[in-house]
Coordinates of C-alpha atoms in Angstrom, one line a residue:
X1 CA 57.1 7.3 71.0
X2 CA 55.8 5.1 68.6
X3 CA 56.6 5.2 65.0
X4 CA 53.5 5.9 62.9
X5 CA 55.0 6.6 59.4
X6 CA 53.3 3.6 58.2
X7 CA 49.8 5.4 58.7
X8 CA 51.0 7.8 56.0
X9 CA 52.7 5.5 53.8
X10 CA 51.2 2.1 53.2
X11 CA 51.9 -0.4 50.5
X12 CA 49.3 -1.1 47.7
X13 CA 46.6 1.2 46.1
X14 CA 47.3 4.1 48.7
X15 CA 50.9 4.2 47.9
X16 CA 51.7 7.3 45.3
X17 CA 53.8 5.6 42.8
X18 CA 50.9 3.1 42.8
X19 CA 48.3 5.3 42.2
X20 CA 50.6 7.3 39.8
X21 CA 51.0 4.4 37.9
X22 CA 47.2 3.3 37.8
X23 CA 46.2 7.3 37.3
X24 CA 48.8 6.8 33.9
X25 CA 47.4 3.5 33.2
X26 CA 43.9 4.4 33.3
X27 CA 44.0 7.7 31.3
X28 CA 46.3 6.0 28.5
X29 CA 43.5 3.1 28.3
X30 CA 40.5 5.4 28.0
X31 CA 42.5 7.6 25.2
X32 CA 43.1 4.4 23.5
X33 CA 39.7 3.1 23.6
X34 CA 38.5 6.8 22.1
X35 CA 41.1 6.7 19.8
X36 CA 40.5 3.1 18.6
X37 CA 36.8 3.7 18.5
X38 CA 36.9 7.1 16.1
X39 CA 39.7 5.4 13.9
X40 CA 37.3 2.4 13.1
X41 CA 34.3 4.5 13.2
X42 CA 36.0 6.5 10.5
X43 CA 37.7 3.6 8.5
X44 CA 34.6 1.3 8.5
X45 CA 32.6 4.7 7.3
X46 CA 35.1 5.0 4.5
X47 CA 35.4 1.0 3.3
X48 CA 31.8 1.6 3.3
X49 CA 31.8 4.2 0.9
X50 CA 34.3 2.5 -1.3
X51 CA 32.1 -0.3 -1.1
X52 CA 29.2 1.4 -1.9
X53 CA 31.2 2.8 -5.1
X54 CA 33.0 -0.6 -6.2
X55 CA 30.6 -3.0 -6.3
X56 CA 27.8 -0.9 -8.7
X57 CA 31.2 -0.3 -10.9
X58 CA 31.6 -4.0 -10.5
X59 CA 28.3 -4.8 -11.6
X60 CA 27.9 -2.2 -14.3
X61 CA 31.6 -3.9 -15.8
X62 CA 30.3 -7.4 -16.0
X63 CA 26.5 -6.4 -17.4
X64 CA 28.4 -4.3 -20.3
X65 CA 30.7 -7.7 -20.5
X66 CA 28.0 -10.2 -21.0
X67 CA 26.1 -7.3 -23.2
X68 CA 29.2 -7.2 -25.4
X69 CA 29.3 -11.1 -25.4
X70 CA 25.9 -11.8 -26.1
X71 CA 26.0 -9.3 -28.9
X72 CA 29.0 -10.7 -30.6
X73 CA 27.3 -14.0 -30.5
X74 CA 24.1 -12.4 -32.6
X75 CA 26.5 -10.4 -35.0
X76 CA 28.3 -13.5 -35.5
X77 CA 24.9 -15.6 -35.8
X78 CA 23.5 -13.1 -38.1
X79 CA 26.6 -13.2 -40.3
X80 CA 26.1 -17.2 -40.2
X81 CA 22.3 -16.4 -41.2
X82 CA 23.2 -14.8 -44.2
X83 CA 25.5 -17.4 -45.6
X84 CA 24.9 -18.6 -49.2
X85 CA 25.2 -22.0 -48.0
X86 CA 21.8 -21.4 -46.0
X87 CA 20.0 -18.9 -47.9
X88 CA 20.5 -21.1 -51.5
X89 CA 19.6 -24.3 -50.0
X90 CA 16.9 -23.3 -47.8
X91 CA 15.6 -21.3 -50.7
X92 CA 15.5 -24.7 -52.3
X93 CA 13.4 -26.1 -49.8
X94 CA 11.2 -23.3 -50.0
X95 CA 10.8 -23.8 -53.5
X96 CA 9.5 -27.7 -52.7
X97 CA 12.6 -30.0 -53.9
X98 CA 12.3 -33.2 -53.0
X99 CA 14.1 -36.9 -52.8
X100 CA 17.8 -36.5 -53.4
X101 CA 17.8 -33.0 -54.0
X102 CA 16.2 -32.2 -50.7
X103 CA 18.3 -34.4 -48.9
X104 CA 21.5 -32.5 -50.4
X105 CA 19.7 -29.3 -49.4
X106 CA 19.6 -30.7 -45.7
X107 CA 23.2 -32.4 -45.9
X108 CA 24.9 -28.8 -47.3
X109 CA 23.1 -26.8 -44.5
X110 CA 24.0 -29.6 -41.5
X111 CA 27.9 -29.7 -42.9
X112 CA 27.6 -26.0 -42.5
X113 CA 26.2 -25.8 -39.1
X114 CA 28.4 -28.4 -37.8
X115 CA 31.9 -26.1 -39.1
X116 CA 30.3 -22.8 -37.3
X117 CA 29.5 -25.0 -34.6
X118 CA 33.2 -26.7 -34.1
X119 CA 35.0 -23.2 -35.2
X120 CA 32.7 -21.6 -32.3
X121 CA 33.1 -22.8 -28.7
X122 CA 30.4 -20.5 -27.2
X123 CA 27.7 -22.7 -29.4
X124 CA 26.4 -25.8 -27.6
X125 CA 23.9 -26.9 -30.4
X126 CA 22.9 -25.1 -33.8
X127 CA 19.8 -25.8 -35.5
X128 CA 17.7 -24.3 -38.5
X129 CA 13.7 -24.2 -38.8
X130 CA 12.6 -23.5 -42.2
X131 CA 9.8 -21.0 -42.9
X132 CA 7.2 -23.6 -41.5
X133 CA 9.0 -24.3 -38.3
X134 CA 10.2 -27.7 -39.1
X135 CA 13.8 -28.7 -38.3
X136 CA 16.0 -28.4 -41.3
X137 CA 19.0 -29.6 -39.5
X138 CA 20.6 -29.7 -35.9
X139 CA 24.4 -30.2 -34.6
X140 CA 25.7 -30.1 -30.9
X141 CA 23.7 -30.8 -27.9
X142 CA 20.5 -33.0 -28.8
X143 CA 17.4 -30.4 -28.7
X144 CA 14.1 -31.7 -28.2
X145 CA 11.4 -28.8 -28.7
X146 CA 8.0 -29.3 -27.8
X147 CA 4.9 -27.6 -30.0
X148 CA 5.0 -24.8 -27.4
X149 CA 8.7 -24.1 -27.8
X150 CA 8.9 -24.4 -31.1
X151 CA 6.1 -22.0 -31.7
X152 CA 7.7 -19.7 -29.7
X153 CA 11.2 -19.8 -31.0
X154 CA 9.5 -19.1 -34.3
X155 CA 7.3 -16.0 -32.9
X156 CA 10.8 -14.7 -32.0
X157 CA 12.6 -15.4 -35.1
X158 CA 9.5 -13.5 -37.0
X159 CA 9.6 -10.4 -34.5
X160 CA 13.7 -10.3 -34.0
X161 CA 13.5 -11.0 -30.1
X162 CA 16.9 -11.1 -28.7
X163 CA 17.0 -13.8 -26.8
X164 CA 15.1 -16.4 -24.5
X165 CA 15.5 -18.9 -22.0
X166 CA 14.3 -22.7 -22.1
X167 CA 14.4 -24.5 -19.1
X168 CA 14.2 -27.6 -20.7
X169 CA 17.7 -26.9 -22.2
X170 CA 19.1 -26.1 -18.9
X171 CA 19.1 -22.5 -17.4
X172 CA 23.2 -22.3 -18.2
X173 CA 22.4 -22.0 -22.1
X174 CA 20.9 -19.1 -23.7
X175 CA 19.2 -19.1 -27.2
X176 CA 20.0 -16.4 -29.4
X177 CA 18.0 -16.5 -33.2
X178 CA 18.4 -15.0 -36.4
X179 CA 16.0 -15.1 -39.0
X180 CA 17.2 -16.2 -42.9
X181 CA 15.8 -13.8 -45.4
X182 CA 16.3 -14.6 -49.2
X183 CA 17.2 -12.4 -51.8
X184 CA 13.3 -11.3 -52.6
X185 CA 13.2 -10.0 -49.0
X186 CA 11.0 -12.9 -47.5
X187 CA 11.4 -14.6 -44.9
X188 CA 12.3 -18.2 -45.4
X189 CA 13.9 -19.6 -42.2
X190 CA 15.7 -19.1 -39.0
X191 CA 18.7 -19.8 -37.6
X192 CA 19.2 -20.7 -33.5
X193 CA 22.0 -21.1 -31.3
X194 CA 22.0 -22.4 -27.8
X195 CA 24.9 -20.4 -26.6
X196 CA 27.3 -22.1 -23.4
X197 CA 27.3 -19.4 -21.0
X198 CA 30.0 -20.8 -19.0
X199 CA 32.7 -19.2 -22.2
X200 CA 32.1 -16.1 -20.3
X201 CA 32.1 -16.6 -16.7
X202 CA 36.3 -16.0 -16.6
X203 CA 35.3 -12.5 -17.9
X204 CA 33.3 -12.0 -14.9
X205 CA 35.9 -11.8 -12.1
X206 CA 37.0 -8.8 -10.7
X207 CA 40.5 -8.2 -9.5
X208 CA 38.7 -5.4 -6.8
X209 CA 37.6 -8.2 -4.5
X210 CA 39.1 -10.2 -2.3
X211 CA 39.3 -14.2 -1.7
X212 CA 35.8 -14.4 -0.9
X213 CA 34.3 -12.2 -3.5
X214 CA 32.5 -13.2 -6.2
X215 CA 30.7 -12.6 -9.2
X216 CA 27.6 -14.7 -10.4
X217 CA 24.1 -15.0 -12.1
X218 CA 21.0 -16.5 -11.3
X219 CA 17.7 -17.1 -13.3
X220 CA 14.6 -16.1 -12.3
X221 CA 13.9 -19.0 -10.2
X222 CA 17.2 -18.1 -8.1
X223 CA 19.1 -21.0 -9.9
X224 CA 22.6 -20.3 -10.2
X225 CA 23.5 -19.7 -14.2
X226 CA 27.0 -18.2 -14.4
X227 CA 30.0 -18.4 -11.5
X228 CA 30.1 -19.7 -8.3
X229 CA 28.8 -19.2 -5.0
X230 CA 30.1 -20.5 -2.1
X231 CA 27.8 -21.4 0.4
X232 CA 24.7 -20.8 -1.9
X233 CA 23.5 -18.2 -4.0
X234 CA 22.8 -14.7 -2.5
X235 CA 19.9 -13.9 0.0
X236 CA 16.7 -13.8 -1.9
X237 CA 15.9 -10.5 -1.0
X238 CA 19.0 -9.2 -2.6
X239 CA 18.1 -10.9 -5.8
X240 CA 14.6 -9.7 -5.8
X241 CA 15.1 -5.9 -5.2
X242 CA 18.3 -6.0 -7.3
X243 CA 18.9 -2.4 -7.4
X244 CA 22.4 -1.8 -7.2
X245 CA 22.6 -0.7 -3.5
X246 CA 25.1 -2.1 -1.1
X247 CA 23.5 -4.5 1.5
X248 CA 24.6 -6.9 4.3
X249 CA 23.0 -10.2 4.4
X250 CA 23.8 -13.9 5.6
X251 CA 24.0 -16.7 3.4
X252 CA 22.4 -20.2 3.5
X253 CA 25.3 -21.6 5.4
X254 CA 25.4 -18.5 7.8
X255 CA 28.1 -16.9 6.7
X256 CA 28.1 -12.5 7.0
X257 CA 28.1 -11.2 3.6
X258 CA 28.4 -7.9 1.8
X259 CA 26.7 -7.3 -1.7
X260 CA 24.7 -5.8 -4.3
X261 CA 23.0 -6.9 -7.0
X262 CA 21.5 -5.6 -10.5
X263 CA 18.7 -7.2 -13.0
X264 CA 19.6 -8.2 -16.3
X265 CA 16.4 -7.6 -17.8
X266 CA 17.9 -8.4 -21.3
X267 CA 18.6 -11.9 -20.5
X268 CA 15.9 -12.5 -17.7
X269 CA 19.2 -13.0 -15.1
X270 CA 19.9 -11.2 -11.6
X271 CA 23.9 -10.2 -11.7
X272 CA 25.2 -10.4 -7.8
X273 CA 28.7 -9.1 -6.7
X274 CA 29.5 -10.1 -3.3
X275 CA 32.3 -10.5 -0.5
X276 CA 32.4 -11.6 2.7
X277 CA 32.3 -9.3 5.7
X278 CA 35.1 -10.1 7.1
X279 CA 37.4 -9.6 3.8
X280 CA 35.5 -6.4 2.7
X281 CA 36.7 -5.1 6.1
X282 CA 39.4 -6.3 6.5
X283 CA 41.8 -3.5 6.5
X284 CA 39.9 -1.8 9.4
X285 CA 40.6 -5.1 11.1
X286 CA 44.0 -5.0 10.7
X287 CA 44.1 -1.2 11.6
X288 CA 42.8 -1.8 14.9
X289 CA 44.9 -4.8 15.4
X290 CA 47.9 -2.2 14.9
X291 CA 46.4 0.5 16.7
X292 CA 46.0 -1.7 19.8
X293 CA 49.2 -3.0 19.7
X294 CA 51.0 0.7 19.6
X295 CA 48.8 1.5 22.2
X296 CA 49.2 -1.1 24.5
X297 CA 53.4 -0.7 24.0
X298 CA 52.4 3.3 24.9
X299 CA 50.4 2.2 27.5
X300 CA 53.6 -0.1 29.2
X301 CA 56.0 2.9 28.7
X302 CA 54.2 5.6 30.4
X303 CA 53.1 3.6 32.8
X304 CA 57.2 2.4 33.0
X305 CA 58.3 6.3 33.1
X306 CA 55.1 7.1 35.5
X307 CA 56.4 4.8 38.1
X308 CA 60.0 6.1 37.9
X309 CA 59.1 9.7 38.2
X310 CA 56.6 8.7 41.1
X311 CA 59.6 6.6 43.2
X312 CA 61.8 9.3 42.6
X313 CA 59.1 12.0 44.4
X314 CA 57.6 9.5 46.6
X315 CA 61.0 8.3 48.4
X316 CA 62.3 11.9 49.4
X317 CA 58.7 13.1 50.2
X318 CA 58.5 9.5 52.7
X319 CA 61.8 11.0 54.8
X320 CA 59.7 14.3 55.1
X321 CA 56.6 12.9 56.3
X322 CA 58.1 10.7 58.8
X323 CA 60.0 14.1 60.3
X324 CA 56.8 15.7 60.1
X325 CA 55.3 13.0 62.3
X326 CA 58.1 12.6 64.6
X327 CA 57.3 16.6 65.1
X328 CA 53.7 16.6 65.3
X329 CA 53.9 13.9 68.3
X330 CA 56.1 16.6 70.4
X331 CA 59.7 15.7 69.3
X332 CA 61.6 19.0 69.1
X333 CA 65.1 17.5 67.9
X334 CA 64.2 16.4 64.8
X335 CA 66.8 16.3 61.6
X336 CA 65.3 16.9 58.3
X337 CA 66.9 14.1 55.9
X338 CA 69.1 16.0 53.6
X339 CA 68.3 16.2 50.1
X340 CA 70.3 17.4 47.4
X341 CA 67.7 17.8 44.5
X342 CA 67.1 21.1 43.1
X343 CA 63.6 20.8 42.9
X344 CA 60.2 21.2 44.7
X345 CA 61.2 18.4 47.0
X346 CA 64.7 19.9 47.7
X347 CA 63.1 22.9 48.0
X348 CA 60.3 21.7 50.5
X349 CA 62.8 20.0 52.5
X350 CA 65.0 23.2 52.7
X351 CA 61.6 25.0 53.8
X352 CA 60.9 22.5 56.5
X353 CA 64.6 23.0 57.9
X354 CA 64.4 26.6 58.0
X355 CA 61.1 26.4 59.8
X356 CA 62.0 24.1 62.8
X357 CA 64.8 26.6 62.8
X358 CA 62.7 29.6 63.3
X359 CA 60.1 27.4 65.3
X360 CA 62.2 27.0 68.2
X361 CA 62.7 30.7 68.5
X362 CA 59.3 31.8 68.1
X363 CA 57.4 29.6 70.3
X364 CA 57.6 31.9 73.1
X365 CA 56.9 35.3 71.2
X366 CA 53.9 32.7 69.5
X367 CA 52.6 32.1 73.1
X368 CA 52.9 35.4 74.2
X369 CA 51.0 37.2 71.4
X370 CA 48.4 34.1 71.2
X371 CA 45.7 36.4 73.4
X372 CA 46.4 39.5 71.0
X373 CA 46.5 37.3 68.0
X374 CA 42.9 35.8 69.3
X375 CA 41.4 39.3 70.5
X376 CA 42.6 40.4 67.1
X377 CA 40.7 37.7 65.4
X378 CA 37.4 38.4 67.1
X379 CA 37.6 41.9 66.2
X380 CA 38.4 41.2 62.4
X381 CA 35.4 38.7 62.3
X382 CA 32.9 41.1 63.7
X383 CA 34.3 43.9 61.2
X384 CA 33.8 41.3 58.5
X385 CA 30.6 40.8 59.4
X386 CA 29.4 44.4 59.7
X387 CA 31.3 45.2 56.1
X388 CA 29.3 42.2 55.1
X389 CA 26.0 43.9 56.2
X390 CA 27.1 47.2 54.9
X391 CA 27.7 45.4 51.1
X392 CA 24.4 43.5 51.3
X393 CA 22.5 46.6 51.8
X394 CA 24.5 49.0 49.2
X395 CA 24.1 45.9 47.0
X396 CA 20.2 46.2 47.8
X397 CA 20.3 49.9 47.3
X398 CA 22.1 50.0 43.9
X399 CA 19.5 47.6 42.4
X400 CA 16.3 49.3 44.2
X401 CA 14.5 52.5 43.2
X402 CA 15.0 54.5 46.5
X403 CA 11.2 55.6 45.7
X404 CA 9.1 53.0 45.0
X405 CA 11.3 50.2 46.7
X406 CA 11.1 48.7 43.6
X407 CA 14.0 47.1 41.5
X408 CA 15.5 50.3 39.4
X409 CA 16.4 50.5 35.8
X410 CA 19.9 48.9 35.9
X411 CA 18.6 45.4 37.5
X412 CA 15.5 45.5 35.2
X413 CA 18.3 45.7 32.3
X414 CA 20.4 43.3 34.1
X415 CA 17.7 40.5 34.4
X416 CA 16.4 41.3 31.0
X417 CA 19.5 40.2 29.5
X418 CA 19.4 36.6 32.0
X419 CA 15.8 35.9 30.8
X420 CA 15.9 36.4 27.2
X421 CA 19.0 34.6 27.0
X422 CA 17.1 31.8 29.0
X423 CA 14.1 32.1 26.6
X424 CA 16.8 31.8 23.7
X425 CA 17.8 28.3 25.4
X426 CA 14.5 26.8 26.2
X427 CA 12.0 28.3 23.8
X428 CA 9.7 29.4 26.7
X429 CA 8.0 32.3 26.0
X430 CA 8.3 35.9 27.4
X431 CA 6.3 39.0 27.8
X432 CA 7.2 42.4 28.4
X433 CA 4.7 45.1 29.9
X434 CA 5.5 48.8 29.7
X435 CA 3.1 51.0 31.8
X436 CA 2.9 55.0 31.7
X437 CA 0.9 56.9 34.3
X438 CA -1.8 58.9 32.6
X439 CA -1.6 62.5 32.7
X440 CA 1.2 62.4 35.7
X441 CA 2.8 65.7 34.8
X442 CA -0.5 67.4 35.2
X443 CA -0.6 65.8 38.9
X444 CA 2.4 66.4 39.8
X445 CA 2.3 70.3 38.9
X446 CA -1.6 70.2 40.4
X447 CA -0.6 68.3 43.7
X448 CA 3.2 69.3 44.0
X449 CA 6.4 66.8 43.5
X450 CA 5.6 65.5 47.3
X451 CA 2.4 64.5 46.2
X452 CA 3.5 63.4 42.7
X453 CA 5.9 61.0 44.7
X454 CA 3.4 59.6 47.0
X455 CA 1.7 58.3 43.7
X456 CA 4.4 57.0 42.3
X457 CA 4.7 54.8 45.7
X458 CA 1.0 54.0 45.4
X459 CA 0.9 53.1 41.9
X460 CA 3.8 50.9 43.0
X461 CA 2.1 49.3 45.4
X462 CA -0.9 48.3 43.5
X463 CA 0.8 46.9 40.5
X464 CA 2.8 44.6 42.9
X465 CA -0.5 43.3 43.9
X466 CA -1.2 42.5 40.7
X467 CA 1.9 40.7 39.7
X468 CA 3.4 37.0 40.1
X469 CA 6.1 35.9 42.2
X470 CA 7.8 35.0 39.0
X471 CA 7.4 38.4 37.4
X472 CA 9.7 41.2 37.6
X473 CA 8.0 44.7 38.0
X474 CA 10.5 47.9 37.9
X475 CA 10.5 51.6 37.8
X476 CA 11.5 52.1 34.5
X477 CA 12.2 56.1 34.5
X478 CA 9.9 58.6 35.7
X479 CA 6.8 57.7 36.0
X480 CA 7.2 54.5 33.1
X481 CA 7.4 51.0 34.9
X482 CA 8.3 47.6 33.3
X483 CA 6.9 44.5 33.8
X484 CA 8.9 41.4 32.9
X485 CA 6.7 38.2 32.4
X486 CA 8.7 35.0 32.3
X487 CA 7.1 32.1 30.3
X488 CA 4.1 33.9 29.3
X489 CA 2.4 34.4 26.3
X490 CA 1.1 37.4 24.9
X491 CA -2.8 36.6 25.7
X492 CA -1.6 36.2 29.4
X493 CA 0.5 39.4 29.4
X494 CA -2.3 41.4 27.9
X495 CA -4.5 39.8 30.6
X496 CA -2.4 40.7 33.5
X497 CA -2.0 44.0 32.3
X498 CA -5.8 44.7 32.3
X499 CA -5.7 43.3 36.0
X500 CA -3.2 45.8 36.5
X501 CA -4.5 48.7 34.9
X502 CA -8.2 48.0 36.4
X503 CA -6.8 47.9 39.9
X504 CA -5.4 51.1 39.7
X505 CA -8.7 52.4 37.9
X506 CA -10.4 51.1 40.6
X507 CA -8.3 52.3 43.6
X508 CA -8.7 55.6 45.2
X509 CA -5.1 56.7 45.3
X510 CA -5.8 60.5 45.5
X511 CA -7.3 62.0 48.2
X512 CA -8.1 65.7 48.1
X513 CA -11.4 67.7 47.6
X514 CA -10.9 69.2 44.1
X515 CA -9.8 65.5 42.8
X516 CA -12.7 63.4 44.8
X517 CA -14.3 62.3 41.8
X518 CA -11.0 61.6 39.8
X519 CA -9.2 58.6 39.3
X520 CA -5.5 57.9 38.6
X521 CA -5.2 55.4 35.6
X522 CA -2.4 54.0 33.5
X523 CA -1.9 53.2 30.0
X524 CA 0.1 49.9 28.8
X525 CA 1.8 48.4 26.0
X526 CA 2.2 44.7 25.6
X527 CA 4.7 42.7 23.4
X528 CA 6.2 39.5 23.1
X529 CA 10.1 38.5 22.5
X530 CA 11.1 36.9 19.7
X531 CA 14.7 36.9 19.3
X532 CA 15.8 40.4 19.6
X533 CA 15.8 42.7 22.8
X534 CA 15.8 45.9 21.1
X535 CA 12.9 44.9 19.1
X536 CA 10.8 43.7 22.1
X537 CA 11.3 47.1 23.4
X538 CA 10.5 49.0 20.2
X539 CA 7.3 46.6 19.9
X540 CA 6.3 47.4 23.3
X541 CA 6.9 51.3 23.3
X542 CA 4.9 51.4 20.6
X543 CA 2.1 49.6 21.7
X544 CA 2.0 52.1 24.4
X545 CA 2.1 55.0 22.3
X546 CA -1.6 53.7 20.8
X547 CA -2.9 53.1 24.3
X548 CA -1.9 56.9 24.8
X549 CA -3.6 57.6 21.5
X550 CA -6.4 55.4 22.2
X551 CA -7.5 57.7 25.0
X552 CA -5.6 55.9 27.6
X553 CA -6.5 53.8 30.5
X554 CA -6.5 50.9 28.5
X555 CA -4.4 48.0 27.2
X556 CA -2.6 47.5 23.8
X557 CA -0.7 44.3 22.4
X558 CA 1.5 44.3 19.5
X559 CA -0.8 43.2 16.6
X560 CA -4.0 45.0 17.9

């Protein structure tokens, strides 16, 4: 007999150890990808929330530092402008001194201005104008003012405007102005300082930013004023909106950035804070690397454990499979390999050995009783079919009204629960019609119970003709019928109820000499399901009551 055990145990993907290992690997990878995705999403959301909080705080801090820096310069300039040297000598010039006295007054103002400029590094230039706008003294960087610029400066000095930008002087400088006022309160000139804004750059740096983070200022023309911006200033949209919100954008050099901007209306500048996208979300990237490393190590460990477990199971089973294959090909003297394991595999081996021992002793008995078993199976099959038919009949009887052959109250209640749940789930309309036979007791008393039963059967037949295949008509109790209309609005339900009423009214249902001119009629109440089954029945019952009160033989819907 050829050995066909190889048909059951092939190497490769059909091998149990390989399949278990692949399953463990696939499960680990799917779990790892899911966990990693959730972790990355959660961490990125957390970091984005922190960035949305951090960047506005950095902008606010830098803005406060710039305001404080400029206010200090203005305060200093105000002190210098009130100096006796400046006030007295400008007063002399205003009084009209000439010659050597005029030169001496200008010289003293210039000496004082040079002293102030040398003792205050933020000042790139200091110059003093008299009440007519003429330059009295100037030190530091040369400032050549056009008549228009001179008039603008004088106007600011008169109105005490805080600052201004003179592009002719370079956008990295700011002009501060202080009026010089005589003891009598009259303005006799003005002191102007060209501030070197680069002296405040160091204060804009933030320890909360990474290596690529930067805080800098651009002017109204988008030119860099303070700080450094590698790859060029921020995207135009970021600087233009300057509403403090964090945005993602690309710089002119193509680097992906995260940044926010805030308008410095006092200076006519825009303050920008930015950081490369990679640095901003570096913690998430590092966490992903760590998670992936741990998950890879876990996947390898689980695969190794799975392979070892699979091998410990597959080797004993392979011996049992080979023995079973020999038995299946007719061999009788087959020895089951001894397995010392006390697990399920060992139990299987002992069970198969016991089975073989009993198999030899039972073969003749099995053959002898085969015919009896076959006959018994045939009888059982027949009995089972008969029982199934009986159960079907009983099931049908349990949900059918014996008199009208319509569905009974129990079946209707079960279907009502299903339909209302479906309506809740899908949002489709569901209507209920309660129908009652008018004066049924009078008919029943006059004609007898047998005739009354016949009336119920005929009414049921007429109502069945009026309903659709999707509707559920049931005898709800006594002379009352219930009609459930899925996917039907209130107007549609009212129309169908009216159709049923008209059919009943127009059909001769009672044939007796004394009733030839009388017709059976019905009354109907219609309601629409609105999320509450009890409220649905209450509304339909109240509508039926109004139909009875309105003279019967009519249809009333809720809200009528």
